[in-house]
PDB file of C-alpha atoms in Angstrom:
ATOM      1  CA  UNK A   1       0.000   0.000   0.000  1.00  0.00           C
ATOM      2  CA  UNK A   2       2.796   2.418   0.926  1.00  0.00           C
ATOM      3  CA  UNK A   3       4.528   1.724  -2.412  1.00  0.00           C
ATOM      4  CA  UNK A   4       1.356   2.555  -4.348  1.00  0.00           C
ATOM      5  CA  UNK A   5       0.925   5.837  -2.455  1.00  0.00           C
ATOM      6  CA  UNK A   6       4.563   6.812  -3.023  1.00  0.00           C
ATOM      7  CA  UNK A   7       4.187   5.935  -6.724  1.00  0.00           C
ATOM      8  CA  UNK A   8       1.065   8.059  -7.061  1.00  0.00           C
ATOM      9  CA  UNK A   9       2.656  10.994  -5.234  1.00  0.00           C
ATOM     10  CA  UNK A  10       5.855  10.721  -7.287  1.00  0.00           C
ATOM     11  CA  UNK A  11       3.984  10.419 -10.588  1.00  0.00           C
ATOM     12  CA  UNK A  12       1.840  13.477  -9.932  1.00  0.00           C
ATOM     13  CA  UNK A  13       4.906  15.545  -9.111  1.00  0.00           C
ATOM     14  CA  UNK A  14       6.139  15.325 -12.714  1.00  0.00           C
ATOM     15  CA  UNK A  15       5.091  16.631 -16.069  1.00  0.00           C
ATOM     16  CA  UNK A  16       2.793  14.152 -17.830  1.00  0.00           C
ATOM     17  CA  UNK A  17       2.081  14.687 -21.550  1.00  0.00           C
ATOM     18  CA  UNK A  18      -1.308  13.289 -22.555  1.00  0.00           C
ATOM     19  CA  UNK A  19      -3.560  13.585 -25.584  1.00  0.00           C
ATOM     20  CA  UNK A  20      -7.057  12.790 -26.774  1.00  0.00           C
ATOM     21  CA  UNK A  21      -8.019  12.519 -30.417  1.00  0.00           C
ATOM     22  CA  UNK A  22     -11.206  12.415 -32.412  1.00  0.00           C
ATOM     23  CA  UNK A  23     -11.997  12.652 -36.101  1.00  0.00           C
ATOM     24  CA  UNK A  24     -13.966  11.721 -39.165  1.00  0.00           C
ATOM     25  CA  UNK A  25     -13.674  11.238 -42.911  1.00  0.00           C
ATOM     26  CA  UNK A  26     -14.742  14.478 -44.570  1.00  0.00           C
ATOM     27  CA  UNK A  27     -15.032  13.244 -48.176  1.00  0.00           C
ATOM     28  CA  UNK A  28     -13.899  10.232 -50.228  1.00  0.00           C
ATOM     29  CA  UNK A  29     -13.336  10.061 -53.966  1.00  0.00           C
ATOM     30  CA  UNK A  30     -15.585   7.662 -55.868  1.00  0.00           C
ATOM     31  CA  UNK A  31     -14.700   7.029 -59.531  1.00  0.00           C
ATOM     32  CA  UNK A  32     -17.867   4.933 -59.901  1.00  0.00           C
ATOM     33  CA  UNK A  33     -19.973   7.982 -59.008  1.00  0.00           C
ATOM     34  CA  UNK A  34     -17.652  10.403 -60.842  1.00  0.00           C
ATOM     35  CA  UNK A  35     -16.585  12.117 -57.619  1.00  0.00           C
ATOM     36  CA  UNK A  36     -13.042  13.415 -57.434  1.00  0.00           C
ATOM     37  CA  UNK A  37     -11.422  15.036 -54.424  1.00  0.00           C
ATOM     38  CA  UNK A  38      -8.715  17.663 -54.645  1.00  0.00           C
ATOM     39  CA  UNK A  39      -6.606  19.528 -52.138  1.00  0.00           C
ATOM     40  CA  UNK A  40      -4.658  22.562 -53.397  1.00  0.00           C
ATOM     41  CA  UNK A  41      -5.262  21.421 -56.970  1.00  0.00           C
ATOM     42  CA  UNK A  42      -3.964  17.881 -56.441  1.00  0.00           C
ATOM     43  CA  UNK A  43      -6.112  14.745 -56.580  1.00  0.00           C
ATOM     44  CA  UNK A  44      -6.343  12.902 -53.245  1.00  0.00           C
ATOM     45  CA  UNK A  45      -8.239   9.696 -52.411  1.00  0.00           C
ATOM     46  CA  UNK A  46     -10.004  11.272 -49.426  1.00  0.00           C
ATOM     47  CA  UNK A  47      -9.796  14.009 -46.832  1.00  0.00           C
ATOM     48  CA  UNK A  48      -9.874  12.901 -43.214  1.00  0.00           C
ATOM     49  CA  UNK A  49      -9.968  15.286 -40.264  1.00  0.00           C
ATOM     50  CA  UNK A  50      -8.312  14.483 -36.914  1.00  0.00           C
ATOM     51  CA  UNK A  51      -8.395  16.789 -33.912  1.00  0.00           C
ATOM     52  CA  UNK A  52      -5.757  16.203 -31.265  1.00  0.00           C
ATOM     53  CA  UNK A  53      -5.876  17.836 -27.835  1.00  0.00           C
ATOM     54  CA  UNK A  54      -2.443  17.663 -26.192  1.00  0.00           C
ATOM     55  CA  UNK A  55      -1.717  18.872 -22.662  1.00  0.00           C
ATOM     56  CA  UNK A  56       0.324  18.447 -19.506  1.00  0.00           C
ATOM     57  CA  UNK A  57      -1.730  16.450 -16.990  1.00  0.00           C
ATOM     58  CA  UNK A  58       1.165  16.398 -14.499  1.00  0.00           C
ATOM     59  CA  UNK A  59       1.685  18.778 -11.614  1.00  0.00           C
ATOM     60  CA  UNK A  60       5.106  20.049 -12.713  1.00  0.00           C
ATOM     61  CA  UNK A  61       6.042  22.039 -15.771  1.00  0.00           C
ATOM     62  CA  UNK A  62       6.850  20.015 -18.868  1.00  0.00           C
ATOM     63  CA  UNK A  63       9.774  21.714 -20.598  1.00  0.00           C
ATOM     64  CA  UNK A  64      10.035  21.578 -24.378  1.00  0.00           C
ATOM     65  CA  UNK A  65      13.762  21.002 -23.903  1.00  0.00           C
ATOM     66  CA  UNK A  66      12.943  17.709 -22.140  1.00  0.00           C
ATOM     67  CA  UNK A  67      11.775  16.247 -25.462  1.00  0.00           C
ATOM     68  CA  UNK A  68      14.616  14.155 -26.909  1.00  0.00           C
ATOM     69  CA  UNK A  69      15.699  15.906 -30.132  1.00  0.00           C
ATOM     70  CA  UNK A  70      16.175  12.668 -32.105  1.00  0.00           C
ATOM     71  CA  UNK A  71      12.798  11.306 -30.925  1.00  0.00           C
ATOM     72  CA  UNK A  72      10.308  14.224 -30.964  1.00  0.00           C
ATOM     73  CA  UNK A  73       6.662  13.833 -30.004  1.00  0.00           C
ATOM     74  CA  UNK A  74       4.933  13.078 -33.268  1.00  0.00           C
ATOM     75  CA  UNK A  75       1.736  11.607 -34.611  1.00  0.00           C
ATOM     76  CA  UNK A  76       1.717   9.293 -37.619  1.00  0.00           C
ATOM     77  CA  UNK A  77      -1.394   8.153 -39.459  1.00  0.00           C
ATOM     78  CA  UNK A  78      -1.752   4.617 -40.777  1.00  0.00           C
ATOM     79  CA  UNK A  79      -1.483   3.892 -44.459  1.00  0.00           C
ATOM     80  CA  UNK A  80       1.457   3.562 -46.847  1.00  0.00           C
ATOM     81  CA  UNK A  81       0.670   6.626 -48.929  1.00  0.00           C
ATOM     82  CA  UNK A  82      -0.861   8.808 -46.246  1.00  0.00           C
ATOM     83  CA  UNK A  83      -0.045  12.489 -46.619  1.00  0.00           C
ATOM     84  CA  UNK A  84      -0.649  15.368 -44.243  1.00  0.00           C
ATOM     85  CA  UNK A  85      -2.551  18.023 -46.194  1.00  0.00           C
ATOM     86  CA  UNK A  86      -2.693  20.770 -43.561  1.00  0.00           C
ATOM     87  CA  UNK A  87      -2.262  21.441 -39.846  1.00  0.00           C
ATOM     88  CA  UNK A  88      -4.090  24.175 -37.965  1.00  0.00           C
ATOM     89  CA  UNK A  89      -3.601  25.130 -34.331  1.00  0.00           C
ATOM     90  CA  UNK A  90      -7.184  25.742 -33.207  1.00  0.00           C
ATOM     91  CA  UNK A  91      -6.534  26.597 -29.576  1.00  0.00           C
ATOM     92  CA  UNK A  92      -3.660  27.045 -27.148  1.00  0.00           C
ATOM     93  CA  UNK A  93      -3.882  27.731 -23.453  1.00  0.00           C
ATOM     94  CA  UNK A  94      -1.133  30.386 -23.331  1.00  0.00           C
ATOM     95  CA  UNK A  95       0.650  32.264 -26.142  1.00  0.00           C
ATOM     96  CA  UNK A  96       3.884  32.214 -24.112  1.00  0.00           C
ATOM     97  CA  UNK A  97       4.042  28.414 -24.448  1.00  0.00           C
ATOM     98  CA  UNK A  98       4.578  28.758 -28.199  1.00  0.00           C
ATOM     99  CA  UNK A  99       2.543  25.562 -28.675  1.00  0.00           C
ATOM    100  CA  UNK A 100       2.474  24.583 -32.359  1.00  0.00           C
ATOM    101  CA  UNK A 101       2.506  21.643 -34.726  1.00  0.00           C
ATOM    102  CA  UNK A 102       4.366  21.079 -37.982  1.00  0.00           C
ATOM    103  CA  UNK A 103       4.649  18.337 -40.572  1.00  0.00           C
ATOM    104  CA  UNK A 104       7.883  16.510 -41.317  1.00  0.00           C
ATOM    105  CA  UNK A 105       9.679  16.835 -44.692  1.00  0.00           C
ATOM    106  CA  UNK A 106       7.723  14.062 -46.451  1.00  0.00           C
ATOM    107  CA  UNK A 107       4.353  15.129 -44.962  1.00  0.00           C
ATOM    108  CA  UNK A 108       3.813  11.763 -43.259  1.00  0.00           C
ATOM    109  CA  UNK A 109       3.694  12.833 -39.603  1.00  0.00           C
ATOM    110  CA  UNK A 110       2.874  15.763 -37.324  1.00  0.00           C
ATOM    111  CA  UNK A 111       5.376  17.008 -34.744  1.00  0.00           C
ATOM    112  CA  UNK A 112       4.247  18.782 -31.555  1.00  0.00           C
ATOM    113  CA  UNK A 113       6.455  21.653 -30.332  1.00  0.00           C
ATOM    114  CA  UNK A 114       6.282  23.942 -27.291  1.00  0.00           C
ATOM    115  CA  UNK A 115       8.551  25.969 -25.027  1.00  0.00           C
ATOM    116  CA  UNK A 116       6.905  24.654 -21.866  1.00  0.00           C
ATOM    117  CA  UNK A 117       3.522  23.448 -20.607  1.00  0.00           C
ATOM    118  CA  UNK A 118       2.486  24.147 -17.036  1.00  0.00           C
ATOM    119  CA  UNK A 119      -0.130  21.999 -15.285  1.00  0.00           C
ATOM    120  CA  UNK A 120      -3.244  21.687 -17.510  1.00  0.00           C
ATOM    121  CA  UNK A 121      -1.778  23.759 -20.338  1.00  0.00           C
ATOM    122  CA  UNK A 122      -1.656  22.609 -23.934  1.00  0.00           C
ATOM    123  CA  UNK A 123      -3.278  23.044 -27.288  1.00  0.00           C
ATOM    124  CA  UNK A 124      -5.686  21.692 -29.861  1.00  0.00           C
ATOM    125  CA  UNK A 125      -4.689  21.001 -33.459  1.00  0.00           C
ATOM    126  CA  UNK A 126      -6.658  19.939 -36.505  1.00  0.00           C
ATOM    127  CA  UNK A 127      -4.928  17.762 -39.088  1.00  0.00           C
ATOM    128  CA  UNK A 128      -6.330  17.145 -42.557  1.00  0.00           C
ATOM    129  CA  UNK A 129      -4.793  14.036 -44.122  1.00  0.00           C
ATOM    130  CA  UNK A 130      -5.455  11.241 -46.623  1.00  0.00           C
ATOM    131  CA  UNK A 131      -5.510   8.196 -44.306  1.00  0.00           C
ATOM    132  CA  UNK A 132      -8.637   6.055 -44.309  1.00  0.00           C
ATOM    133  CA  UNK A 133      -8.528   6.134 -40.478  1.00  0.00           C
ATOM    134  CA  UNK A 134      -8.606   9.253 -38.318  1.00  0.00           C
ATOM    135  CA  UNK A 135      -6.670   7.834 -35.336  1.00  0.00           C
ATOM    136  CA  UNK A 136      -2.933   8.498 -35.166  1.00  0.00           C
ATOM    137  CA  UNK A 137      -0.110   6.615 -33.463  1.00  0.00           C
ATOM    138  CA  UNK A 138       2.132   8.665 -31.179  1.00  0.00           C
ATOM    139  CA  UNK A 139       5.870   8.280 -30.719  1.00  0.00           C
ATOM    140  CA  UNK A 140       8.618  10.248 -29.037  1.00  0.00           C
ATOM    141  CA  UNK A 141      10.738  10.320 -25.910  1.00  0.00           C
ATOM    142  CA  UNK A 142      10.555  12.655 -22.934  1.00  0.00           C
ATOM    143  CA  UNK A 143      13.484  12.761 -20.507  1.00  0.00           C
ATOM    144  CA  UNK A 144      12.441  11.204 -17.188  1.00  0.00           C
ATOM    145  CA  UNK A 145       9.199   9.792 -18.652  1.00  0.00           C
ATOM    146  CA  UNK A 146       9.936   6.485 -20.375  1.00  0.00           C
ATOM    147  CA  UNK A 147       6.311   6.016 -21.480  1.00  0.00           C
ATOM    148  CA  UNK A 148       6.326   9.334 -23.415  1.00  0.00           C
ATOM    149  CA  UNK A 149       2.978  10.912 -24.319  1.00  0.00           C
ATOM    150  CA  UNK A 150      -0.029   8.782 -23.417  1.00  0.00           C
ATOM    151  CA  UNK A 151      -3.473   8.695 -24.984  1.00  0.00           C
ATOM    152  CA  UNK A 152      -6.441   9.187 -22.710  1.00  0.00           C
ATOM    153  CA  UNK A 153      -8.830   6.454 -23.867  1.00  0.00           C
ATOM    154  CA  UNK A 154     -11.483   6.849 -21.140  1.00  0.00           C
ATOM    155  CA  UNK A 155     -10.958  10.322 -19.797  1.00  0.00           C
ATOM    156  CA  UNK A 156     -11.420  11.102 -16.132  1.00  0.00           C
ATOM    157  CA  UNK A 157     -13.633  14.001 -15.174  1.00  0.00           C
ATOM    158  CA  UNK A 158     -10.581  16.283 -14.944  1.00  0.00           C
ATOM    159  CA  UNK A 159      -9.380  15.198 -18.385  1.00  0.00           C
ATOM    160  CA  UNK A 160     -12.863  15.761 -19.810  1.00  0.00           C
ATOM    161  CA  UNK A 161     -12.873  19.261 -18.344  1.00  0.00           C
ATOM    162  CA  UNK A 162      -9.440  20.011 -19.854  1.00  0.00           C
ATOM    163  CA  UNK A 163     -10.544  18.656 -23.222  1.00  0.00           C
ATOM    164  CA  UNK A 164     -13.696  20.797 -23.030  1.00  0.00           C
ATOM    165  CA  UNK A 165     -11.633  23.900 -22.210  1.00  0.00           C
ATOM    166  CA  UNK A 166      -9.360  23.241 -25.206  1.00  0.00           C
ATOM    167  CA  UNK A 167     -12.245  22.436 -27.531  1.00  0.00           C
ATOM    168  CA  UNK A 168     -14.576  25.285 -26.562  1.00  0.00           C
ATOM    169  CA  UNK A 169     -12.581  27.961 -28.374  1.00  0.00           C
ATOM    170  CA  UNK A 170     -12.252  25.821 -31.492  1.00  0.00           C
ATOM    171  CA  UNK A 171     -15.937  26.038 -32.351  1.00  0.00           C
ATOM    172  CA  UNK A 172     -16.533  29.749 -31.690  1.00  0.00           C
TER     173      UNK A 172
END
């Protein structure tokens, strides 16, 4: 019992990067029905939208410098020919954090960047891509946190509140 309590106390005293994602297919090309889909003048098989809320659920500040440079926090969508079409930062909790997202050189993944994230700070991004699935796989290493960023599958009440706070500005 004492070990569990120490583990809980220790874990809450650290930065803890978490995310929640949701999405849908916006439109799919259908040659049979003579429907083509284009993005910026280029034919694409479909446009899928994924929204990713990313925040620090830990009690301590999560420093951007604690992200291992060779293993940044990034989201990759399934599919051999998946391309990122666009990334928009819909909401961020504090301008000073410099929270943003960018695609890699071959437009196959999205990298999350920030200067720092205090407790419950983060951002919401929208990614348009060509994958037939909206869910992304996360990778990356954070110094002192071997598990890296974790997805919140069944959010707690606090996580739901944080997600609501991030999402509320995105629809106004």
